[in-house]
JSON list of C-alpha atoms in Angstrom, two decimals:
[
{"chain": "K", "resi": 22, "resn": "UNK", "atom": "CA", "xyz": [0.00, 0.00, 0.00]},
{"chain": "K", "resi": 23, "resn": "UNK", "atom": "CA", "xyz": [1.37, 3.42, -0.99]},
{"chain": "K", "resi": 24, "resn": "UNK", "atom": "CA", "xyz": [2.26, 5.72, 1.87]},
{"chain": "K", "resi": 25, "resn": "UNK", "atom": "CA", "xyz": [-0.14, 8.65, 2.13]},
{"chain": "K", "resi": 26, "resn": "UNK", "atom": "CA", "xyz": [1.24, 12.12, 1.60]},
{"chain": "K", "resi": 27, "resn": "UNK", "atom": "CA", "xyz": [1.63, 14.52, 4.50]},
{"chain": "K", "resi": 28, "resn": "UNK", "atom": "CA", "xyz": [-0.84, 17.35, 4.09]},
{"chain": "K", "resi": 29, "resn": "UNK", "atom": "CA", "xyz": [-1.87, 20.46, 5.98]},
{"chain": "K", "resi": 30, "resn": "UNK", "atom": "CA", "xyz": [-5.30, 22.08, 5.95]},
{"chain": "K", "resi": 31, "resn": "UNK", "atom": "CA", "xyz": [-6.00, 25.80, 6.03]},
{"chain": "K", "resi": 32, "resn": "UNK", "atom": "CA", "xyz": [-9.04, 28.04, 5.71]},
{"chain": "K", "resi": 33, "resn": "UNK", "atom": "CA", "xyz": [-8.82, 31.29, 3.76]},
{"chain": "K", "resi": 34, "resn": "UNK", "atom": "CA", "xyz": [-11.32, 33.52, 5.55]},
{"chain": "K", "resi": 35, "resn": "UNK", "atom": "CA", "xyz": [-12.96, 35.84, 3.06]},
{"chain": "K", "resi": 36, "resn": "UNK", "atom": "CA", "xyz": [-13.73, 38.79, 5.32]},
{"chain": "K", "resi": 37, "resn": "UNK", "atom": "CA", "xyz": [-11.96, 38.84, 8.70]},
{"chain": "K", "resi": 38, "resn": "UNK", "atom": "CA", "xyz": [-13.83, 41.99, 9.72]},
{"chain": "K", "resi": 39, "resn": "UNK", "atom": "CA", "xyz": [-17.10, 40.04, 10.06]},
{"chain": "K", "resi": 40, "resn": "UNK", "atom": "CA", "xyz": [-18.16, 38.48, 13.39]},
{"chain": "K", "resi": 41, "resn": "UNK", "atom": "CA", "xyz": [-16.71, 34.97, 13.85]},
{"chain": "K", "resi": 42, "resn": "UNK", "atom": "CA", "xyz": [-20.08, 33.25, 13.41]},
{"chain": "K", "resi": 43, "resn": "UNK", "atom": "CA", "xyz": [-20.58, 34.95, 10.02]},
{"chain": "K", "resi": 44, "resn": "UNK", "atom": "CA", "xyz": [-17.15, 34.40, 8.54]},
{"chain": "K", "resi": 45, "resn": "UNK", "atom": "CA", "xyz": [-16.96, 32.27, 5.42]},
{"chain": "K", "resi": 46, "resn": "UNK", "atom": "CA", "xyz": [-13.95, 30.82, 3.71]},
{"chain": "K", "resi": 47, "resn": "UNK", "atom": "CA", "xyz": [-12.28, 28.33, 1.45]},
{"chain": "K", "resi": 48, "resn": "UNK", "atom": "CA", "xyz": [-10.84, 25.06, 2.66]},
{"chain": "K", "resi": 49, "resn": "UNK", "atom": "CA", "xyz": [-7.38, 24.53, 1.21]},
{"chain": "K", "resi": 50, "resn": "UNK", "atom": "CA", "xyz": [-5.27, 21.38, 1.45]},
{"chain": "K", "resi": 51, "resn": "UNK", "atom": "CA", "xyz": [-1.56, 21.59, 0.62]},
{"chain": "K", "resi": 52, "resn": "UNK", "atom": "CA", "xyz": [1.15, 18.93, 0.48]},
{"chain": "K", "resi": 53, "resn": "UNK", "atom": "CA", "xyz": [3.62, 19.49, 3.26]},
{"chain": "K", "resi": 54, "resn": "UNK", "atom": "CA", "xyz": [4.90, 18.27, 6.60]},
{"chain": "K", "resi": 55, "resn": "UNK", "atom": "CA", "xyz": [4.82, 20.09, 9.90]},
{"chain": "K", "resi": 56, "resn": "UNK", "atom": "CA", "xyz": [1.29, 21.46, 9.84]},
{"chain": "K", "resi": 57, "resn": "UNK", "atom": "CA", "xyz": [1.18, 25.18, 10.55]},
{"chain": "K", "resi": 58, "resn": "UNK", "atom": "CA", "xyz": [4.50, 26.22, 9.01]},
{"chain": "K", "resi": 59, "resn": "UNK", "atom": "CA", "xyz": [5.46, 29.36, 7.13]},
{"chain": "K", "resi": 60, "resn": "UNK", "atom": "CA", "xyz": [6.08, 27.29, 4.00]},
{"chain": "K", "resi": 61, "resn": "UNK", "atom": "CA", "xyz": [2.67, 25.59, 4.16]},
{"chain": "K", "resi": 62, "resn": "UNK", "atom": "CA", "xyz": [0.93, 28.90, 4.81]},
{"chain": "K", "resi": 63, "resn": "UNK", "atom": "CA", "xyz": [2.65, 30.38, 1.77]},
{"chain": "K", "resi": 64, "resn": "UNK", "atom": "CA", "xyz": [1.46, 27.43, -0.34]},
{"chain": "K", "resi": 65, "resn": "UNK", "atom": "CA", "xyz": [-2.11, 27.89, 0.91]},
{"chain": "K", "resi": 66, "resn": "UNK", "atom": "CA", "xyz": [-2.02, 31.61, 0.18]},
{"chain": "K", "resi": 67, "resn": "UNK", "atom": "CA", "xyz": [-0.68, 30.94, -3.32]},
{"chain": "K", "resi": 68, "resn": "UNK", "atom": "CA", "xyz": [-3.46, 28.43, -4.06]},
{"chain": "K", "resi": 69, "resn": "UNK", "atom": "CA", "xyz": [-6.21, 30.80, -2.95]},
{"chain": "K", "resi": 70, "resn": "UNK", "atom": "CA", "xyz": [-4.66, 33.79, -4.74]},
{"chain": "K", "resi": 71, "resn": "UNK", "atom": "CA", "xyz": [-4.50, 31.82, -8.01]},
{"chain": "K", "resi": 72, "resn": "UNK", "atom": "CA", "xyz": [-8.12, 30.71, -7.63]},
{"chain": "K", "resi": 73, "resn": "UNK", "atom": "CA", "xyz": [-9.15, 34.31, -7.03]},
{"chain": "K", "resi": 74, "resn": "UNK", "atom": "CA", "xyz": [-7.15, 35.65, -9.98]},
{"chain": "K", "resi": 75, "resn": "UNK", "atom": "CA", "xyz": [-8.59, 33.16, -12.48]},
{"chain": "K", "resi": 76, "resn": "UNK", "atom": "CA", "xyz": [-12.15, 33.75, -11.31]},
{"chain": "K", "resi": 77, "resn": "UNK", "atom": "CA", "xyz": [-12.75, 30.48, -9.47]},
{"chain": "K", "resi": 78, "resn": "UNK", "atom": "CA", "xyz": [-13.61, 32.60, -6.44]},
{"chain": "K", "resi": 79, "resn": "UNK", "atom": "CA", "xyz": [-15.98, 35.54, -6.78]},
{"chain": "K", "resi": 80, "resn": "UNK", "atom": "CA", "xyz": [-14.09, 38.80, -6.39]},
{"chain": "K", "resi": 81, "resn": "UNK", "atom": "CA", "xyz": [-16.43, 40.14, -3.71]},
{"chain": "K", "resi": 82, "resn": "UNK", "atom": "CA", "xyz": [-15.70, 37.14, -1.47]},
{"chain": "K", "resi": 83, "resn": "UNK", "atom": "CA", "xyz": [-12.40, 38.81, -0.54]},
{"chain": "K", "resi": 84, "resn": "UNK", "atom": "CA", "xyz": [-13.33, 42.52, -0.41]},
{"chain": "K", "resi": 85, "resn": "UNK", "atom": "CA", "xyz": [-10.04, 43.51, 1.21]},
{"chain": "K", "resi": 86, "resn": "UNK", "atom": "CA", "xyz": [-7.82, 41.32, -0.96]},
{"chain": "K", "resi": 87, "resn": "UNK", "atom": "CA", "xyz": [-5.97, 38.17, 0.11]},
{"chain": "K", "resi": 88, "resn": "UNK", "atom": "CA", "xyz": [-3.01, 38.09, 2.45]},
{"chain": "K", "resi": 89, "resn": "UNK", "atom": "CA", "xyz": [-1.55, 35.92, 5.19]},
{"chain": "K", "resi": 90, "resn": "UNK", "atom": "CA", "xyz": [-4.05, 37.54, 7.59]},
{"chain": "K", "resi": 91, "resn": "UNK", "atom": "CA", "xyz": [-6.80, 35.62, 5.80]},
{"chain": "K", "resi": 92, "resn": "UNK", "atom": "CA", "xyz": [-5.08, 32.23, 6.23]},
{"chain": "K", "resi": 93, "resn": "UNK", "atom": "CA", "xyz": [-6.03, 30.14, 9.30]},
{"chain": "K", "resi": 94, "resn": "UNK", "atom": "CA", "xyz": [-4.59, 26.74, 10.13]},
{"chain": "K", "resi": 95, "resn": "UNK", "atom": "CA", "xyz": [-7.05, 23.88, 10.71]},
{"chain": "K", "resi": 96, "resn": "UNK", "atom": "CA", "xyz": [-5.73, 21.71, 13.56]},
{"chain": "K", "resi": 97, "resn": "UNK", "atom": "CA", "xyz": [-5.72, 18.02, 12.59]},
{"chain": "K", "resi": 98, "resn": "UNK", "atom": "CA", "xyz": [-7.44, 16.88, 15.78]},
{"chain": "K", "resi": 99, "resn": "UNK", "atom": "CA", "xyz": [-10.75, 15.32, 14.88]},
{"chain": "K", "resi": 100, "resn": "UNK", "atom": "CA", "xyz": [-13.76, 16.98, 16.60]},
{"chain": "K", "resi": 101, "resn": "UNK", "atom": "CA", "xyz": [-15.37, 13.63, 17.48]},
{"chain": "K", "resi": 102, "resn": "UNK", "atom": "CA", "xyz": [-12.24, 12.49, 19.30]},
{"chain": "K", "resi": 103, "resn": "UNK", "atom": "CA", "xyz": [-12.48, 15.41, 21.70]},
{"chain": "K", "resi": 104, "resn": "UNK", "atom": "CA", "xyz": [-15.00, 16.24, 24.38]},
{"chain": "K", "resi": 105, "resn": "UNK", "atom": "CA", "xyz": [-17.15, 19.38, 24.11]},
{"chain": "K", "resi": 106, "resn": "UNK", "atom": "CA", "xyz": [-15.11, 20.86, 26.98]},
{"chain": "K", "resi": 107, "resn": "UNK", "atom": "CA", "xyz": [-11.90, 20.34, 25.00]},
{"chain": "K", "resi": 108, "resn": "UNK", "atom": "CA", "xyz": [-13.38, 22.16, 22.04]},
{"chain": "K", "resi": 109, "resn": "UNK", "atom": "CA", "xyz": [-14.53, 25.05, 24.23]},
{"chain": "K", "resi": 110, "resn": "UNK", "atom": "CA", "xyz": [-11.06, 25.44, 25.70]},
{"chain": "K", "resi": 111, "resn": "UNK", "atom": "CA", "xyz": [-9.55, 25.64, 22.21]},
{"chain": "K", "resi": 112, "resn": "UNK", "atom": "CA", "xyz": [-12.05, 28.37, 21.27]},
{"chain": "K", "resi": 113, "resn": "UNK", "atom": "CA", "xyz": [-11.76, 27.58, 17.59]},
{"chain": "K", "resi": 114, "resn": "UNK", "atom": "CA", "xyz": [-13.59, 29.98, 15.27]},
{"chain": "K", "resi": 115, "resn": "UNK", "atom": "CA", "xyz": [-16.78, 28.40, 13.86]},
{"chain": "K", "resi": 116, "resn": "UNK", "atom": "CA", "xyz": [-15.31, 28.34, 10.38]},
{"chain": "K", "resi": 117, "resn": "UNK", "atom": "CA", "xyz": [-12.29, 26.34, 11.58]},
{"chain": "K", "resi": 118, "resn": "UNK", "atom": "CA", "xyz": [-14.60, 23.94, 13.41]},
{"chain": "K", "resi": 119, "resn": "UNK", "atom": "CA", "xyz": [-16.55, 23.57, 10.16]},
{"chain": "K", "resi": 120, "resn": "UNK", "atom": "CA", "xyz": [-13.37, 22.86, 8.26]},
{"chain": "K", "resi": 121, "resn": "UNK", "atom": "CA", "xyz": [-12.41, 20.15, 10.77]},
{"chain": "K", "resi": 122, "resn": "UNK", "atom": "CA", "xyz": [-15.81, 18.56, 10.38]},
{"chain": "K", "resi": 123, "resn": "UNK", "atom": "CA", "xyz": [-15.65, 18.54, 6.58]},
{"chain": "K", "resi": 124, "resn": "UNK", "atom": "CA", "xyz": [-12.19, 16.98, 6.66]},
{"chain": "K", "resi": 125, "resn": "UNK", "atom": "CA", "xyz": [-13.29, 14.32, 9.15]},
{"chain": "K", "resi": 126, "resn": "UNK", "atom": "CA", "xyz": [-16.57, 13.52, 7.39]},
{"chain": "K", "resi": 127, "resn": "UNK", "atom": "CA", "xyz": [-14.71, 13.15, 4.12]},
{"chain": "K", "resi": 128, "resn": "UNK", "atom": "CA", "xyz": [-12.16, 10.82, 5.73]},
{"chain": "K", "resi": 129, "resn": "UNK", "atom": "CA", "xyz": [-14.95, 8.72, 7.20]},
{"chain": "K", "resi": 130, "resn": "UNK", "atom": "CA", "xyz": [-16.81, 8.62, 3.87]},
{"chain": "K", "resi": 131, "resn": "UNK", "atom": "CA", "xyz": [-13.70, 7.19, 2.22]},
{"chain": "K", "resi": 132, "resn": "UNK", "atom": "CA", "xyz": [-13.34, 4.68, 5.07]},
{"chain": "K", "resi": 133, "resn": "UNK", "atom": "CA", "xyz": [-16.97, 3.52, 4.70]},
{"chain": "K", "resi": 134, "resn": "UNK", "atom": "CA", "xyz": [-16.66, 3.15, 0.94]},
{"chain": "K", "resi": 135, "resn": "UNK", "atom": "CA", "xyz": [-13.40, 1.21, 1.16]},
{"chain": "K", "resi": 136, "resn": "UNK", "atom": "CA", "xyz": [-14.81, -1.03, 3.90]},
{"chain": "K", "resi": 137, "resn": "UNK", "atom": "CA", "xyz": [-17.90, -1.70, 1.78]},
{"chain": "K", "resi": 138, "resn": "UNK", "atom": "CA", "xyz": [-15.69, -2.62, -1.17]},
{"chain": "K", "resi": 139, "resn": "UNK", "atom": "CA", "xyz": [-13.79, -5.11, 1.01]},
{"chain": "K", "resi": 140, "resn": "UNK", "atom": "CA", "xyz": [-16.96, -6.79, 2.24]},
{"chain": "K", "resi": 141, "resn": "UNK", "atom": "CA", "xyz": [-18.68, -6.86, -1.18]},
{"chain": "K", "resi": 142, "resn": "UNK", "atom": "CA", "xyz": [-17.42, -10.39, -2.11]},
{"chain": "K", "resi": 143, "resn": "UNK", "atom": "CA", "xyz": [-19.08, -11.72, 1.06]},
{"chain": "K", "resi": 144, "resn": "UNK", "atom": "CA", "xyz": [-22.50, -10.18, 0.37]},
{"chain": "K", "resi": 145, "resn": "UNK", "atom": "CA", "xyz": [-24.09, -13.45, -0.88]},
{"chain": "K", "resi": 146, "resn": "UNK", "atom": "CA", "xyz": [-22.95, -15.20, 2.31]},
{"chain": "K", "resi": 147, "resn": "UNK", "atom": "CA", "xyz": [-24.34, -12.44, 4.53]},
{"chain": "K", "resi": 148, "resn": "UNK", "atom": "CA", "xyz": [-27.65, -12.45, 2.67]},
{"chain": "K", "resi": 149, "resn": "UNK", "atom": "CA", "xyz": [-27.96, -16.24, 2.90]},
{"chain": "K", "resi": 150, "resn": "UNK", "atom": "CA", "xyz": [-27.26, -16.16, 6.63]},
{"chain": "K", "resi": 151, "resn": "UNK", "atom": "CA", "xyz": [-29.63, -13.30, 7.39]},
{"chain": "K", "resi": 152, "resn": "UNK", "atom": "CA", "xyz": [-32.49, -14.41, 5.13]},
{"chain": "K", "resi": 153, "resn": "UNK", "atom": "CA", "xyz": [-32.12, -18.19, 5.77]},
{"chain": "K", "resi": 154, "resn": "UNK", "atom": "CA", "xyz": [-33.27, -18.87, 2.22]},
{"chain": "K", "resi": 155, "resn": "UNK", "atom": "CA", "xyz": [-30.57, -21.40, 1.37]},
{"chain": "K", "resi": 156, "resn": "UNK", "atom": "CA", "xyz": [-27.56, -23.20, 2.78]},
{"chain": "K", "resi": 157, "resn": "UNK", "atom": "CA", "xyz": [-24.08, -21.92, 2.05]},
{"chain": "K", "resi": 158, "resn": "UNK", "atom": "CA", "xyz": [-22.24, -23.48, -0.86]},
{"chain": "K", "resi": 159, "resn": "UNK", "atom": "CA", "xyz": [-18.97, -25.33, -0.23]},
{"chain": "K", "resi": 160, "resn": "UNK", "atom": "CA", "xyz": [-17.05, -22.35, -1.59]},
{"chain": "K", "resi": 161, "resn": "UNK", "atom": "CA", "xyz": [-18.99, -19.91, 0.62]},
{"chain": "K", "resi": 162, "resn": "UNK", "atom": "CA", "xyz": [-18.33, -22.03, 3.70]},
{"chain": "K", "resi": 163, "resn": "UNK", "atom": "CA", "xyz": [-14.60, -21.85, 3.02]},
{"chain": "K", "resi": 164, "resn": "UNK", "atom": "CA", "xyz": [-14.80, -18.09, 2.49]},
{"chain": "K", "resi": 165, "resn": "UNK", "atom": "CA", "xyz": [-16.73, -17.68, 5.76]},
{"chain": "K", "resi": 166, "resn": "UNK", "atom": "CA", "xyz": [-13.97, -19.51, 7.63]},
{"chain": "K", "resi": 167, "resn": "UNK", "atom": "CA", "xyz": [-11.37, -17.04, 6.43]},
{"chain": "K", "resi": 168, "resn": "UNK", "atom": "CA", "xyz": [-10.11, -14.63, 9.07]},
{"chain": "K", "resi": 169, "resn": "UNK", "atom": "CA", "xyz": [-10.65, -11.65, 6.80]},
{"chain": "K", "resi": 170, "resn": "UNK", "atom": "CA", "xyz": [-14.39, -12.46, 6.52]},
{"chain": "K", "resi": 171, "resn": "UNK", "atom": "CA", "xyz": [-15.12, -11.41, 10.11]},
{"chain": "K", "resi": 172, "resn": "UNK", "atom": "CA", "xyz": [-12.65, -8.54, 10.00]},
{"chain": "K", "resi": 173, "resn": "UNK", "atom": "CA", "xyz": [-14.23, -7.11, 6.84]},
{"chain": "K", "resi": 174, "resn": "UNK", "atom": "CA", "xyz": [-17.72, -7.15, 8.36]},
{"chain": "K", "resi": 175, "resn": "UNK", "atom": "CA", "xyz": [-16.50, -5.61, 11.61]},
{"chain": "K", "resi": 176, "resn": "UNK", "atom": "CA", "xyz": [-14.66, -2.90, 9.72]},
{"chain": "K", "resi": 177, "resn": "UNK", "atom": "CA", "xyz": [-17.69, -1.78, 7.73]},
{"chain": "K", "resi": 178, "resn": "UNK", "atom": "CA", "xyz": [-19.88, -1.77, 10.84]},
{"chain": "K", "resi": 179, "resn": "UNK", "atom": "CA", "xyz": [-17.34, 0.25, 12.80]},
{"chain": "K", "resi": 180, "resn": "UNK", "atom": "CA", "xyz": [-16.83, 2.71, 9.93]},
{"chain": "K", "resi": 181, "resn": "UNK", "atom": "CA", "xyz": [-20.56, 3.38, 9.57]},
{"chain": "K", "resi": 182, "resn": "UNK", "atom": "CA", "xyz": [-20.95, 3.82, 13.34]},
{"chain": "K", "resi": 183, "resn": "UNK", "atom": "CA", "xyz": [-18.08, 6.34, 13.37]},
{"chain": "K", "resi": 184, "resn": "UNK", "atom": "CA", "xyz": [-19.61, 8.24, 10.47]},
{"chain": "K", "resi": 185, "resn": "UNK", "atom": "CA", "xyz": [-23.03, 8.41, 12.14]},
{"chain": "K", "resi": 186, "resn": "UNK", "atom": "CA", "xyz": [-21.49, 9.57, 15.41]},
{"chain": "K", "resi": 187, "resn": "UNK", "atom": "CA", "xyz": [-19.49, 12.27, 13.65]},
{"chain": "K", "resi": 188, "resn": "UNK", "atom": "CA", "xyz": [-22.60, 13.57, 11.89]},
{"chain": "K", "resi": 189, "resn": "UNK", "atom": "CA", "xyz": [-24.53, 13.70, 15.17]},
{"chain": "K", "resi": 190, "resn": "UNK", "atom": "CA", "xyz": [-21.77, 15.72, 16.83]},
{"chain": "K", "resi": 191, "resn": "UNK", "atom": "CA", "xyz": [-21.26, 18.10, 13.92]},
{"chain": "K", "resi": 192, "resn": "UNK", "atom": "CA", "xyz": [-21.97, 21.76, 14.63]},
{"chain": "K", "resi": 193, "resn": "UNK", "atom": "CA", "xyz": [-23.19, 22.44, 11.10]},
{"chain": "K", "resi": 194, "resn": "UNK", "atom": "CA", "xyz": [-20.46, 25.04, 10.64]},
{"chain": "K", "resi": 195, "resn": "UNK", "atom": "CA", "xyz": [-19.24, 23.18, 7.57]},
{"chain": "K", "resi": 196, "resn": "UNK", "atom": "CA", "xyz": [-21.65, 25.35, 5.58]},
{"chain": "K", "resi": 197, "resn": "UNK", "atom": "CA", "xyz": [-19.30, 28.26, 6.19]},
{"chain": "K", "resi": 198, "resn": "UNK", "atom": "CA", "xyz": [-16.80, 26.68, 3.81]},
{"chain": "K", "resi": 199, "resn": "UNK", "atom": "CA", "xyz": [-17.35, 28.12, 0.36]},
{"chain": "K", "resi": 200, "resn": "UNK", "atom": "CA", "xyz": [-15.76, 25.29, -1.60]},
{"chain": "K", "resi": 201, "resn": "UNK", "atom": "CA", "xyz": [-17.51, 22.37, 0.07]},
{"chain": "K", "resi": 202, "resn": "UNK", "atom": "CA", "xyz": [-18.47, 21.46, -3.51]},
{"chain": "K", "resi": 203, "resn": "UNK", "atom": "CA", "xyz": [-15.79, 18.75, -3.58]},
{"chain": "K", "resi": 204, "resn": "UNK", "atom": "CA", "xyz": [-17.33, 17.06, -0.55]},
{"chain": "K", "resi": 205, "resn": "UNK", "atom": "CA", "xyz": [-20.85, 17.48, -1.94]},
{"chain": "K", "resi": 206, "resn": "UNK", "atom": "CA", "xyz": [-19.87, 15.86, -5.25]},
{"chain": "K", "resi": 207, "resn": "UNK", "atom": "CA", "xyz": [-18.33, 12.94, -3.37]},
{"chain": "K", "resi": 208, "resn": "UNK", "atom": "CA", "xyz": [-21.46, 12.64, -1.24]},
{"chain": "K", "resi": 209, "resn": "UNK", "atom": "CA", "xyz": [-23.73, 12.64, -4.29]},
{"chain": "K", "resi": 210, "resn": "UNK", "atom": "CA", "xyz": [-21.69, 10.07, -6.20]},
{"chain": "K", "resi": 211, "resn": "UNK", "atom": "CA", "xyz": [-21.63, 7.73, -3.21]},
{"chain": "K", "resi": 212, "resn": "UNK", "atom": "CA", "xyz": [-25.38, 7.89, -2.65]},
{"chain": "K", "resi": 213, "resn": "UNK", "atom": "CA", "xyz": [-26.51, 7.92, -6.26]},
{"chain": "K", "resi": 214, "resn": "UNK", "atom": "CA", "xyz": [-28.34, 4.71, -7.25]},
{"chain": "K", "resi": 215, "resn": "UNK", "atom": "CA", "xyz": [-26.61, 2.55, -9.87]},
{"chain": "K", "resi": 216, "resn": "UNK", "atom": "CA", "xyz": [-27.78, 2.79, -13.43]},
{"chain": "K", "resi": 217, "resn": "UNK", "atom": "CA", "xyz": [-30.22, -0.02, -14.13]},
{"chain": "K", "resi": 218, "resn": "UNK", "atom": "CA", "xyz": [-31.00, -0.16, -17.83]},
{"chain": "K", "resi": 219, "resn": "UNK", "atom": "CA", "xyz": [-34.56, -1.34, -18.41]}
]
């Protein structure tokens, strides 16, 4: 399995003069180690500036221009791994909380999809066991004895439970992220029914 790249997440806040609860922004992910470093901040600023210059971001979204003052680091700690008291002590701006939630929900969506792909070959076995409509074939019995059979089922159950828990704990501040389109597209593609030609 290929080693995942080290990345850092930032939010480019469009208008820092607005009250915290009304601030909007763009979630930016850059390749780089170390998290909140000067180099990673510069990369994030460059990405947002380019998007703004080519018209991918509406000009009025950054009425005072774009500078390092607009760039806020998104701590990697997952909101659902912390207690509400921990989050209060950090006093993260709502937009940063929203960014954390989008990042975590996206990670969990990928986990659920990958877990479902792993368990897919065992679906006929699971259906036969649950519905009691037929005995398992000799091949299915051998598959069910495999160690990875139980692990695959546990993984998908755990992933779905984590995703549901994260959604329940979400503040809803993810809506403050202007470019949540990427997440929305992923959400739509994962929930869209398969094409069934008639």
